[in-house]
C-alpha cells in the first residue's frame, strides 16, 4: 500500500509561482514512478508531469506546461515536487499526484497509475 498526500495548493495571480508537494508513505519510495495530473471542473483528468523511480533524471511534461513546470523528487524525504512558474488562469485545477508501481518507463496514462492522492486546489487569477 502507498499513501500519498498533496500540499502546497492555493490562490495565486497570473505570472506567479507555487510549489506542490506530495508526501508518500508505505512502500519504498524509490521503487515507483511518480506523476502529477490535474482536473479542471467539467474536464477530464490530464497528465502534467512524470518522473522515474530510480534516478529522478527521466522526466516528461505535457506540452502545455513544458518550460514552466518542473517535477523533482527527494527519495530521502519520500516526497515528489511540482514547481510551477509563470502560472496562467488555464492552470486552474485540482492537482493530483500518483504512483505507478510498475517497473516500466514513465508514461502519461492515468489508468496506469496505482495510487492517488486526494488532490490540492490551484487557482490562478487573471
Tab-separated table of N, CA, C and O in Angstrom:
chain	number	residue	atom	x	y	z
A	1	UNK	N	0.835	-1.190	0.000
A	1	UNK	CA	0.000	0.000	0.000
A	1	UNK	C	0.872	1.242	0.000
A	1	UNK	O	1.948	1.265	0.587
A	2	UNK	N	0.404	2.248	-0.686
A	2	UNK	CA	1.091	3.535	-0.748
A	2	UNK	C	0.070	4.618	-0.411
A	2	UNK	O	-1.040	4.628	-0.944
A	3	UNK	N	0.443	5.509	0.462
A	3	UNK	CA	-0.408	6.652	0.773
A	3	UNK	C	0.271	7.912	0.250
A	3	UNK	O	1.470	8.121	0.467
A	4	UNK	N	-0.513	8.756	-0.407
A	4	UNK	CA	0.003	9.983	-0.999
A	4	UNK	C	-0.792	11.167	-0.471
A	4	UNK	O	-2.035	11.142	-0.488
A	5	UNK	N	-0.092	12.197	-0.022
A	5	UNK	CA	-0.752	13.392	0.497
A	5	UNK	C	-0.145	14.615	-0.174
A	5	UNK	O	1.055	14.900	-0.002
A	6	UNK	N	-0.971	15.345	-0.933
A	6	UNK	CA	-0.509	16.559	-1.607
A	6	UNK	C	-0.686	17.767	-0.699
A	6	UNK	O	-1.565	17.796	0.162
A	7	UNK	N	0.134	18.776	-0.940
A	7	UNK	CA	0.008	20.058	-0.253
A	7	UNK	C	0.630	21.130	-1.130
A	7	UNK	O	1.325	20.830	-2.107
A	8	UNK	N	0.363	22.397	-0.754
A	8	UNK	CA	1.001	23.499	-1.456
A	8	UNK	C	0.109	24.248	-2.422
A	8	UNK	O	0.537	25.241	-3.010
A	9	UNK	N	-1.112	23.774	-2.604
A	9	UNK	CA	-2.012	24.490	-3.492
A	9	UNK	C	-2.467	25.802	-2.887
A	9	UNK	O	-2.196	26.102	-1.718
A	10	UNK	N	-3.158	26.607	-3.684
A	10	UNK	CA	-3.654	27.875	-3.193
A	10	UNK	C	-4.067	28.789	-4.318
A	10	UNK	O	-4.210	28.366	-5.469
A	11	UNK	N	-4.261	30.053	-3.960
A	11	UNK	CA	-4.665	31.086	-4.908
A	11	UNK	C	-3.456	31.954	-5.239
A	11	UNK	O	-2.762	32.436	-4.327
A	12	UNK	N	-3.215	32.155	-6.513
A	12	UNK	CA	-2.069	32.957	-6.944
A	12	UNK	C	-2.478	33.761	-8.174
A	12	UNK	O	-3.348	33.350	-8.946
A	13	UNK	N	-1.851	34.905	-8.347
A	13	UNK	CA	-2.107	35.723	-9.529
A	13	UNK	C	-1.371	35.162	-10.736
A	13	UNK	O	-0.336	34.495	-10.604
A	14	UNK	N	-1.885	35.453	-11.896
A	14	UNK	CA	-1.221	35.042	-13.133
A	14	UNK	C	0.214	35.568	-13.145
A	14	UNK	O	0.476	36.708	-12.748
A	15	UNK	N	1.113	34.691	-13.568
A	15	UNK	CA	2.530	35.034	-13.562
A	15	UNK	C	3.256	34.610	-12.309
A	15	UNK	O	4.491	34.638	-12.255
A	16	UNK	N	2.502	34.220	-11.299
A	16	UNK	CA	3.098	33.808	-10.043
A	16	UNK	C	3.552	32.363	-10.040
A	16	UNK	O	3.496	31.673	-11.067
A	17	UNK	N	3.991	31.915	-8.867
A	17	UNK	CA	4.544	30.567	-8.723
A	17	UNK	C	3.953	29.864	-7.509
A	17	UNK	O	3.548	30.503	-6.534
A	18	UNK	N	3.930	28.558	-7.596
A	18	UNK	CA	3.558	27.701	-6.478
A	18	UNK	C	4.409	26.443	-6.556
A	18	UNK	O	4.822	26.034	-7.643
A	19	UNK	N	4.656	25.836	-5.402
A	19	UNK	CA	5.317	24.532	-5.382
A	19	UNK	C	4.422	23.548	-4.659
A	19	UNK	O	4.104	23.721	-3.481
A	20	UNK	N	4.027	22.531	-5.379
A	20	UNK	CA	3.232	21.454	-4.796
A	20	UNK	C	4.163	20.364	-4.272
A	20	UNK	O	5.215	20.095	-4.856
A	21	UNK	N	3.745	19.757	-3.183
A	21	UNK	CA	4.480	18.631	-2.614
A	21	UNK	C	3.555	17.433	-2.512
A	21	UNK	O	2.337	17.579	-2.315
A	22	UNK	N	4.137	16.265	-2.622
A	22	UNK	CA	3.382	15.025	-2.463
A	22	UNK	C	4.219	14.100	-1.595
A	22	UNK	O	5.268	13.616	-2.024
A	23	UNK	N	3.757	13.898	-0.374
A	23	UNK	CA	4.468	13.039	0.566
A	23	UNK	C	3.927	11.618	0.460
A	23	UNK	O	2.719	11.401	0.532
A	24	UNK	N	4.842	10.674	0.295
A	24	UNK	CA	4.463	9.274	0.142
A	24	UNK	C	4.855	8.474	1.368
A	24	UNK	O	5.892	8.724	1.985
A	25	UNK	N	4.034	7.525	1.701
A	25	UNK	CA	4.356	6.601	2.789
A	25	UNK	C	3.916	5.208	2.372
A	25	UNK	O	3.080	5.032	1.484
A	26	UNK	N	4.509	4.226	3.033
A	26	UNK	CA	4.193	2.848	2.687
A	26	UNK	C	5.392	2.197	2.030
A	26	UNK	O	6.482	2.208	2.545
A	27	UNK	N	5.180	1.699	0.832
A	27	UNK	CA	6.229	1.011	0.094
A	27	UNK	C	7.405	1.936	-0.169
A	27	UNK	O	7.235	3.142	-0.299
A	28	UNK	N	8.604	1.376	-0.288
A	28	UNK	CA	9.830	2.135	-0.506
A	28	UNK	C	9.647	3.115	-1.657
A	28	UNK	O	9.282	2.743	-2.760
A	29	UNK	N	9.912	4.385	-1.375
A	29	UNK	CA	9.598	5.464	-2.310
A	29	UNK	C	10.319	5.327	-3.629
A	29	UNK	O	9.782	5.646	-4.668
A	30	UNK	N	11.559	4.878	-3.609
A	30	UNK	CA	12.303	4.870	-4.865
A	30	UNK	C	12.042	3.619	-5.672
A	30	UNK	O	12.836	3.240	-6.522
A	31	UNK	N	10.899	2.968	-5.448
A	31	UNK	CA	10.576	1.799	-6.234
A	31	UNK	C	9.365	2.025	-7.127
A	31	UNK	O	8.827	1.073	-7.675
A	32	UNK	N	8.914	3.268	-7.286
A	32	UNK	CA	7.802	3.505	-8.196
A	32	UNK	C	7.926	4.875	-8.861
A	32	UNK	O	8.404	5.825	-8.270
A	33	UNK	N	7.470	4.913	-10.108
A	33	UNK	CA	7.434	6.172	-10.830
A	33	UNK	C	6.316	7.050	-10.289
A	33	UNK	O	5.317	6.556	-9.764
A	34	UNK	N	6.514	8.350	-10.412
A	34	UNK	CA	5.528	9.293	-9.883
A	34	UNK	C	5.041	10.211	-10.983
A	34	UNK	O	5.801	10.567	-11.898
A	35	UNK	N	3.787	10.623	-10.860
A	35	UNK	CA	3.228	11.544	-11.833
A	35	UNK	C	2.361	12.593	-11.171
A	35	UNK	O	1.913	12.424	-10.031
A	36	UNK	N	2.188	13.688	-11.881
A	36	UNK	CA	1.231	14.723	-11.493
A	36	UNK	C	0.179	14.841	-12.590
A	36	UNK	O	0.527	14.842	-13.778
A	37	UNK	N	-1.063	14.938	-12.179
A	37	UNK	CA	-2.182	15.135	-13.085
A	37	UNK	C	-3.013	16.299	-12.571
A	37	UNK	O	-2.866	16.718	-11.418
A	38	UNK	N	-3.888	16.814	-13.413
A	38	UNK	CA	-4.779	17.877	-12.964
A	38	UNK	C	-6.141	17.716	-13.611
A	38	UNK	O	-6.270	17.160	-14.701
A	39	UNK	N	-7.141	18.224	-12.912
A	39	UNK	CA	-8.506	18.124	-13.406
A	39	UNK	C	-9.243	19.422	-13.119
A	39	UNK	O	-9.400	19.807	-11.955
A	40	UNK	N	-9.658	20.078	-14.193
A	40	UNK	CA	-10.455	21.292	-14.085
A	40	UNK	C	-11.934	20.899	-14.062
A	40	UNK	O	-12.300	19.819	-14.535
A	41	UNK	N	-12.786	21.763	-13.532
A	41	UNK	CA	-14.219	21.451	-13.463
A	41	UNK	C	-14.782	21.101	-14.832
A	41	UNK	O	-14.566	21.828	-15.807
A	42	UNK	N	-15.507	19.994	-14.900
A	42	UNK	CA	-16.148	19.591	-16.140
A	42	UNK	C	-15.214	18.997	-17.181
A	42	UNK	O	-15.639	18.724	-18.302
A	43	UNK	N	-13.948	18.798	-16.813
A	43	UNK	CA	-12.972	18.269	-17.775
A	43	UNK	C	-12.384	16.955	-17.259
A	43	UNK	O	-12.515	16.605	-16.097
A	44	UNK	N	-11.719	16.245	-18.161
A	44	UNK	CA	-11.062	15.005	-17.786
A	44	UNK	C	-9.774	15.293	-17.025
A	44	UNK	O	-9.235	16.395	-17.070
A	45	UNK	N	-9.293	14.261	-16.349
A	45	UNK	CA	-8.022	14.378	-15.648
A	45	UNK	C	-6.890	14.285	-16.665
A	45	UNK	O	-6.794	13.314	-17.417
A	46	UNK	N	-6.047	15.296	-16.676
A	46	UNK	CA	-4.982	15.401	-17.675
A	46	UNK	C	-3.611	15.193	-17.070
A	46	UNK	O	-3.345	15.633	-15.937
A	47	UNK	N	-2.753	14.602	-17.838
A	47	UNK	CA	-1.364	14.432	-17.445
A	47	UNK	C	-0.657	15.779	-17.389
A	47	UNK	O	-0.881	16.655	-18.243
A	48	UNK	N	0.200	15.940	-16.386
A	48	UNK	CA	1.003	17.157	-16.253
A	48	UNK	C	2.494	16.834	-16.360
A	48	UNK	O	3.203	17.425	-17.169
A	49	UNK	N	2.971	15.906	-15.521
A	49	UNK	CA	4.398	15.591	-15.497
A	49	UNK	C	4.618	14.231	-14.852
A	49	UNK	O	3.771	13.754	-14.093
A	50	UNK	N	5.756	13.620	-15.157
A	50	UNK	CA	6.114	12.336	-14.559
A	50	UNK	C	7.623	12.273	-14.354
A	50	UNK	O	8.382	12.970	-15.041
A	51	UNK	N	8.033	11.423	-13.407
A	51	UNK	CA	9.455	11.276	-13.092
A	51	UNK	C	9.731	9.817	-12.772
A	51	UNK	O	8.894	9.121	-12.192
A	52	UNK	N	10.916	9.325	-13.155
A	52	UNK	CA	11.231	7.912	-12.957
A	52	UNK	C	11.602	7.631	-11.511
A	52	UNK	O	12.008	8.514	-10.761
A	53	UNK	N	11.466	6.361	-11.134
A	53	UNK	CA	11.592	5.991	-9.729
A	53	UNK	C	13.022	5.906	-9.273
A	53	UNK	O	13.315	6.076	-8.095
A	54	UNK	N	13.951	5.638	-10.143
A	54	UNK	CA	15.302	5.338	-9.678
A	54	UNK	C	16.186	6.587	-9.618
A	54	UNK	O	16.601	7.019	-8.550
A	55	UNK	N	16.451	7.138	-10.763
A	55	UNK	CA	17.409	8.253	-10.790
A	55	UNK	C	16.746	9.607	-10.609
A	55	UNK	O	17.376	10.565	-10.171
A	56	UNK	N	15.482	9.694	-10.987
A	56	UNK	CA	14.836	11.003	-10.992
A	56	UNK	C	15.276	11.874	-12.150
A	56	UNK	O	14.908	13.046	-12.223
A	57	UNK	N	16.059	11.305	-13.054
A	57	UNK	CA	16.589	12.101	-14.169
A	57	UNK	C	15.702	12.026	-15.402
A	57	UNK	O	15.808	12.863	-16.302
A	58	UNK	N	14.874	11.005	-15.478
A	58	UNK	CA	13.960	10.879	-16.609
A	58	UNK	C	12.646	11.540	-16.265
A	58	UNK	O	11.972	11.149	-15.305
A	59	UNK	N	12.307	12.556	-17.019
A	59	UNK	CA	11.073	13.288	-16.775
A	59	UNK	C	10.311	13.482	-18.076
A	59	UNK	O	10.872	13.374	-19.171
A	60	UNK	N	9.043	13.778	-17.941
A	60	UNK	CA	8.182	14.046	-19.095
A	60	UNK	C	7.181	15.109	-18.680
A	60	UNK	O	6.742	15.143	-17.524
A	61	UNK	N	6.818	15.961	-19.624
A	61	UNK	CA	5.897	17.054	-19.343
A	61	UNK	C	4.858	17.176	-20.454
A	61	UNK	O	5.161	16.964	-21.629
A	62	UNK	N	3.677	17.566	-20.059
A	62	UNK	CA	2.686	17.941	-21.059
A	62	UNK	C	3.169	19.196	-21.780
A	62	UNK	O	3.847	20.043	-21.192
A	63	UNK	N	2.820	19.306	-23.042
A	63	UNK	CA	3.258	20.466	-23.824
A	63	UNK	C	2.798	21.773	-23.194
A	63	UNK	O	3.499	22.788	-23.265
A	64	UNK	N	1.639	21.744	-22.575
A	64	UNK	CA	1.055	22.967	-22.018
A	64	UNK	C	1.843	23.516	-20.827
A	64	UNK	O	1.675	24.686	-20.474
A	65	UNK	N	2.679	22.700	-20.221
A	65	UNK	CA	3.419	23.156	-19.031
A	65	UNK	C	4.931	23.126	-19.238
A	65	UNK	O	5.682	23.597	-18.373
A	66	UNK	N	5.365	22.595	-20.354
A	66	UNK	CA	6.808	22.464	-20.614
A	66	UNK	C	7.467	23.834	-20.578
A	66	UNK	O	6.992	24.792	-21.172
A	67	UNK	N	8.578	23.910	-19.843
A	67	UNK	CA	9.290	25.167	-19.716
A	67	UNK	C	8.809	26.024	-18.553
A	67	UNK	O	9.481	26.993	-18.179
A	68	UNK	N	7.658	25.675	-17.982
A	68	UNK	CA	7.121	26.452	-16.849
A	68	UNK	C	7.083	25.618	-15.565
A	68	UNK	O	7.267	26.167	-14.475
A	69	UNK	N	6.846	24.324	-15.692
A	69	UNK	CA	6.741	23.431	-14.529
A	69	UNK	C	7.967	22.526	-14.474
A	69	UNK	O	8.513	22.136	-15.509
A	70	UNK	N	8.355	22.167	-13.254
A	70	UNK	CA	9.460	21.239	-13.053
A	70	UNK	C	9.073	20.214	-12.005
A	70	UNK	O	8.673	20.579	-10.893
A	71	UNK	N	9.216	18.943	-12.357
A	71	UNK	CA	8.966	17.862	-11.406
A	71	UNK	C	10.299	17.383	-10.852
A	71	UNK	O	11.297	17.310	-11.580
A	72	UNK	N	10.317	17.090	-9.565
A	72	UNK	CA	11.525	16.575	-8.934
A	72	UNK	C	11.118	15.687	-7.767
A	72	UNK	O	9.952	15.681	-7.363
A	73	UNK	N	12.080	14.940	-7.245
A	73	UNK	CA	11.771	14.091	-6.098
A	73	UNK	C	12.956	14.021	-5.161
A	73	UNK	O	14.099	14.172	-5.573
A	74	UNK	N	12.646	13.802	-3.900
A	74	UNK	CA	13.645	13.652	-2.865
A	74	UNK	C	13.374	12.314	-2.189
A	74	UNK	O	12.451	12.201	-1.378
A	75	UNK	N	14.174	11.311	-2.553
A	75	UNK	CA	13.928	9.977	-2.015
A	75	UNK	C	14.136	9.929	-0.510
A	75	UNK	O	13.463	9.172	0.188
A	76	UNK	N	15.038	10.734	0.007
A	76	UNK	CA	15.285	10.739	1.451
A	76	UNK	C	14.059	11.225	2.212
A	76	UNK	O	13.827	10.825	3.357
A	77	UNK	N	13.293	12.100	1.577
A	77	UNK	CA	12.097	12.653	2.223
A	77	UNK	C	10.811	11.996	1.729
A	77	UNK	O	9.715	12.373	2.134
A	78	UNK	N	10.946	11.032	0.830
A	78	UNK	CA	9.771	10.369	0.257
A	78	UNK	C	8.773	11.376	-0.301
A	78	UNK	O	7.558	11.259	-0.086
A	79	UNK	N	9.286	12.355	-1.013
A	79	UNK	CA	8.448	13.451	-1.485
A	79	UNK	C	8.746	13.767	-2.940
A	79	UNK	O	9.913	13.765	-3.349
A	80	UNK	N	7.703	14.016	-3.698
A	80	UNK	CA	7.839	14.498	-5.068
A	80	UNK	C	7.259	15.911	-5.125
A	80	UNK	O	6.303	16.231	-4.404
A	81	UNK	N	7.878	16.748	-5.925
A	81	UNK	CA	7.500	18.156	-6.004
A	81	UNK	C	7.073	18.526	-7.418
A	81	UNK	O	7.497	17.903	-8.397
A	82	UNK	N	6.257	19.566	-7.507
A	82	UNK	CA	5.939	20.162	-8.792
A	82	UNK	C	6.093	21.674	-8.626
A	82	UNK	O	5.252	22.323	-7.989
A	83	UNK	N	7.180	22.199	-9.141
A	83	UNK	CA	7.405	23.641	-9.121
A	83	UNK	C	6.697	24.237	-10.322
A	83	UNK	O	6.986	23.865	-11.462
A	84	UNK	N	5.807	25.176	-10.072
A	84	UNK	CA	5.000	25.759	-11.134
A	84	UNK	C	5.291	27.252	-11.202
A	84	UNK	O	5.027	27.982	-10.242
A	85	UNK	N	5.847	27.680	-12.309
A	85	UNK	CA	6.181	29.091	-12.535
A	85	UNK	C	5.354	29.649	-13.682
A	85	UNK	O	4.782	28.896	-14.473
A	86	UNK	N	5.316	30.967	-13.767
A	86	UNK	CA	4.586	31.637	-14.854
A	86	UNK	C	3.176	31.069	-14.989
A	86	UNK	O	2.726	30.739	-16.095
A	87	UNK	N	2.493	30.979	-13.879
A	87	UNK	CA	1.165	30.363	-13.882
A	87	UNK	C	0.171	31.191	-14.684
A	87	UNK	O	0.241	32.428	-14.722
A	88	UNK	N	-0.747	30.467	-15.308
A	88	UNK	CA	-1.781	31.075	-16.139
A	88	UNK	C	-3.164	30.690	-15.597
A	88	UNK	O	-3.296	29.644	-14.947
A	89	UNK	N	-4.182	31.467	-15.879
A	89	UNK	CA	-5.533	31.106	-15.417
A	89	UNK	C	-5.950	29.710	-15.880
A	89	UNK	O	-6.661	29.009	-15.138
A	90	UNK	N	-5.488	29.292	-17.033
A	90	UNK	CA	-5.854	27.955	-17.523
A	90	UNK	C	-5.158	26.828	-16.767
A	90	UNK	O	-5.461	25.652	-16.998
A	91	UNK	N	-4.261	27.158	-15.864
A	91	UNK	CA	-3.647	26.147	-15.000
A	91	UNK	C	-4.532	25.835	-13.795
A	91	UNK	O	-4.218	24.922	-13.023
A	92	UNK	N	-5.605	26.585	-13.630
A	92	UNK	CA	-6.513	26.358	-12.513
A	92	UNK	C	-7.119	24.959	-12.586
A	92	UNK	O	-7.694	24.572	-13.602
A	93	UNK	N	-6.971	24.197	-11.508
A	93	UNK	CA	-7.446	22.811	-11.469
A	93	UNK	C	-7.144	22.225	-10.097
A	93	UNK	O	-6.422	22.833	-9.294
A	94	UNK	N	-7.686	21.047	-9.870
A	94	UNK	CA	-7.240	20.238	-8.736
A	94	UNK	C	-6.067	19.389	-9.239
A	94	UNK	O	-6.175	18.722	-10.266
A	95	UNK	N	-4.974	19.445	-8.509
A	95	UNK	CA	-3.765	18.731	-8.890
A	95	UNK	C	-3.614	17.481	-8.026
A	95	UNK	O	-3.748	17.542	-6.800
A	96	UNK	N	-3.345	16.359	-8.689
A	96	UNK	CA	-3.204	15.074	-8.025
A	96	UNK	C	-1.820	14.492	-8.286
A	96	UNK	O	-1.324	14.559	-9.415
A	97	UNK	N	-1.229	13.899	-7.275
A	97	UNK	CA	-0.036	13.106	-7.526
A	97	UNK	C	-0.443	11.637	-7.555
A	97	UNK	O	-1.469	11.245	-6.980
A	98	UNK	N	0.358	10.841	-8.243
A	98	UNK	CA	0.025	9.440	-8.432
A	98	UNK	C	1.296	8.610	-8.477
A	98	UNK	O	2.348	9.098	-8.887
A	99	UNK	N	1.169	7.354	-8.054
A	99	UNK	CA	2.300	6.435	-8.027
A	99	UNK	C	2.034	5.241	-8.943
A	99	UNK	O	0.946	4.655	-8.907
A	100	UNK	N	3.034	4.910	-9.734
A	100	UNK	CA	2.961	3.772	-10.645
A	100	UNK	C	3.920	2.704	-10.133
A	100	UNK	O	5.135	2.885	-10.210
A	101	UNK	N	3.393	1.609	-9.641
A	101	UNK	CA	4.227	0.574	-9.046
A	101	UNK	C	4.858	-0.355	-10.077
A	101	UNK	O	5.667	-1.210	-9.720
A	102	UNK	N	4.515	-0.215	-11.314
A	102	UNK	CA	5.147	-1.000	-12.345
A	102	UNK	C	6.586	-0.565	-12.529
A	102	UNK	O	6.978	0.532	-12.170
A	103	UNK	N	7.400	-1.423	-13.087
A	103	UNK	CA	8.818	-1.114	-13.225
A	103	UNK	C	9.170	-0.630	-14.620
A	103	UNK	O	10.333	-0.579	-14.984
A	104	UNK	N	8.177	-0.248	-15.384
A	104	UNK	CA	8.445	0.198	-16.733
A	104	UNK	C	8.811	1.667	-16.812
A	104	UNK	O	9.113	2.316	-15.820
A	105	UNK	N	8.765	2.198	-18.002
A	105	UNK	CA	9.116	3.587	-18.231
A	105	UNK	C	8.010	4.510	-17.722
A	105	UNK	O	6.864	4.097	-17.540
A	106	UNK	N	8.363	5.742	-17.495
A	106	UNK	CA	7.346	6.718	-17.111
A	106	UNK	C	6.390	6.898	-18.288
A	106	UNK	O	6.759	6.707	-19.449
A	107	UNK	N	5.152	7.243	-17.967
A	107	UNK	CA	4.149	7.362	-19.011
A	107	UNK	C	3.083	8.362	-18.596
A	107	UNK	O	3.072	8.854	-17.466
A	108	UNK	N	2.137	8.632	-19.496
A	108	UNK	CA	1.135	9.678	-19.293
A	108	UNK	C	-0.260	9.143	-19.024
A	108	UNK	O	-1.194	9.924	-18.872
A	109	UNK	N	-0.411	7.830	-18.991
A	109	UNK	CA	-1.742	7.245	-18.868
A	109	UNK	C	-2.206	7.182	-17.419
A	109	UNK	O	-1.618	6.471	-16.594
A	110	UNK	N	-3.278	7.886	-17.105
A	110	UNK	CA	-3.789	7.881	-15.734
A	110	UNK	C	-4.151	6.469	-15.277
A	110	UNK	O	-3.936	6.105	-14.116
A	111	UNK	N	-4.667	5.655	-16.191
A	111	UNK	CA	-5.077	4.300	-15.828
A	111	UNK	C	-3.905	3.438	-15.384
A	111	UNK	O	-4.083	2.430	-14.711
A	112	UNK	N	-2.704	3.828	-15.767
A	112	UNK	CA	-1.534	3.041	-15.423
A	112	UNK	C	-0.962	3.344	-14.053
A	112	UNK	O	0.006	2.712	-13.640
A	113	UNK	N	-1.528	4.297	-13.352
A	113	UNK	CA	-1.061	4.659	-12.015
A	113	UNK	C	-1.928	3.947	-10.978
A	113	UNK	O	-3.148	3.878	-11.107
A	114	UNK	N	-1.261	3.447	-9.947
A	114	UNK	CA	-1.925	2.558	-9.000
A	114	UNK	C	-2.493	3.266	-7.773
A	114	UNK	O	-3.489	2.818	-7.195
A	115	UNK	N	-1.856	4.334	-7.356
A	115	UNK	CA	-2.290	5.038	-6.149
A	115	UNK	C	-2.362	6.532	-6.435
A	115	UNK	O	-1.539	7.072	-7.183
A	116	UNK	N	-3.336	7.181	-5.783
A	116	UNK	CA	-3.585	8.598	-5.990
A	116	UNK	C	-3.729	9.315	-4.660
A	116	UNK	O	-4.232	8.753	-3.687
A	117	UNK	N	-3.304	10.580	-4.661
A	117	UNK	CA	-3.565	11.426	-3.522
A	117	UNK	C	-4.964	12.005	-3.591
A	117	UNK	O	-5.709	11.761	-4.536
A	118	UNK	N	-5.303	12.817	-2.601
A	118	UNK	CA	-6.653	13.369	-2.512
A	118	UNK	C	-6.809	14.642	-3.351
A	118	UNK	O	-7.924	15.093	-3.570
A	119	UNK	N	-5.712	15.206	-3.787
A	119	UNK	CA	-5.750	16.394	-4.619
A	119	UNK	C	-5.579	17.676	-3.834
A	119	UNK	O	-5.904	17.756	-2.645
A	120	UNK	N	-5.047	18.687	-4.510
A	120	UNK	CA	-4.907	20.015	-3.921
A	120	UNK	C	-5.319	21.048	-4.959
A	120	UNK	O	-4.954	20.946	-6.133
A	121	UNK	N	-6.095	22.031	-4.541
A	121	UNK	CA	-6.650	23.024	-5.463
A	121	UNK	C	-5.627	24.102	-5.776
A	121	UNK	O	-5.007	24.672	-4.872
A	122	UNK	N	-5.480	24.387	-7.057
A	122	UNK	CA	-4.668	25.506	-7.528
A	122	UNK	C	-5.578	26.432	-8.313
A	122	UNK	O	-6.237	26.001	-9.259
A	123	UNK	N	-5.627	27.686	-7.898
A	123	UNK	CA	-6.453	28.679	-8.575
A	123	UNK	C	-5.576	29.845	-8.982
A	123	UNK	O	-4.885	30.430	-8.145
A	124	UNK	N	-5.600	30.167	-10.273
A	124	UNK	CA	-4.789	31.257	-10.808
A	124	UNK	C	-5.738	32.342	-11.291
A	124	UNK	O	-6.551	32.118	-12.187
A	125	UNK	N	-5.630	33.509	-10.694
A	125	UNK	CA	-6.498	34.619	-11.064
A	125	UNK	C	-5.839	35.474	-12.136
A	125	UNK	O	-4.613	35.617	-12.178
A	126	UNK	N	-6.678	36.062	-12.980
A	126	UNK	CA	-6.144	36.886	-14.082
A	126	UNK	C	-5.984	38.334	-13.654
A	126	UNK	O	-6.415	38.752	-12.612
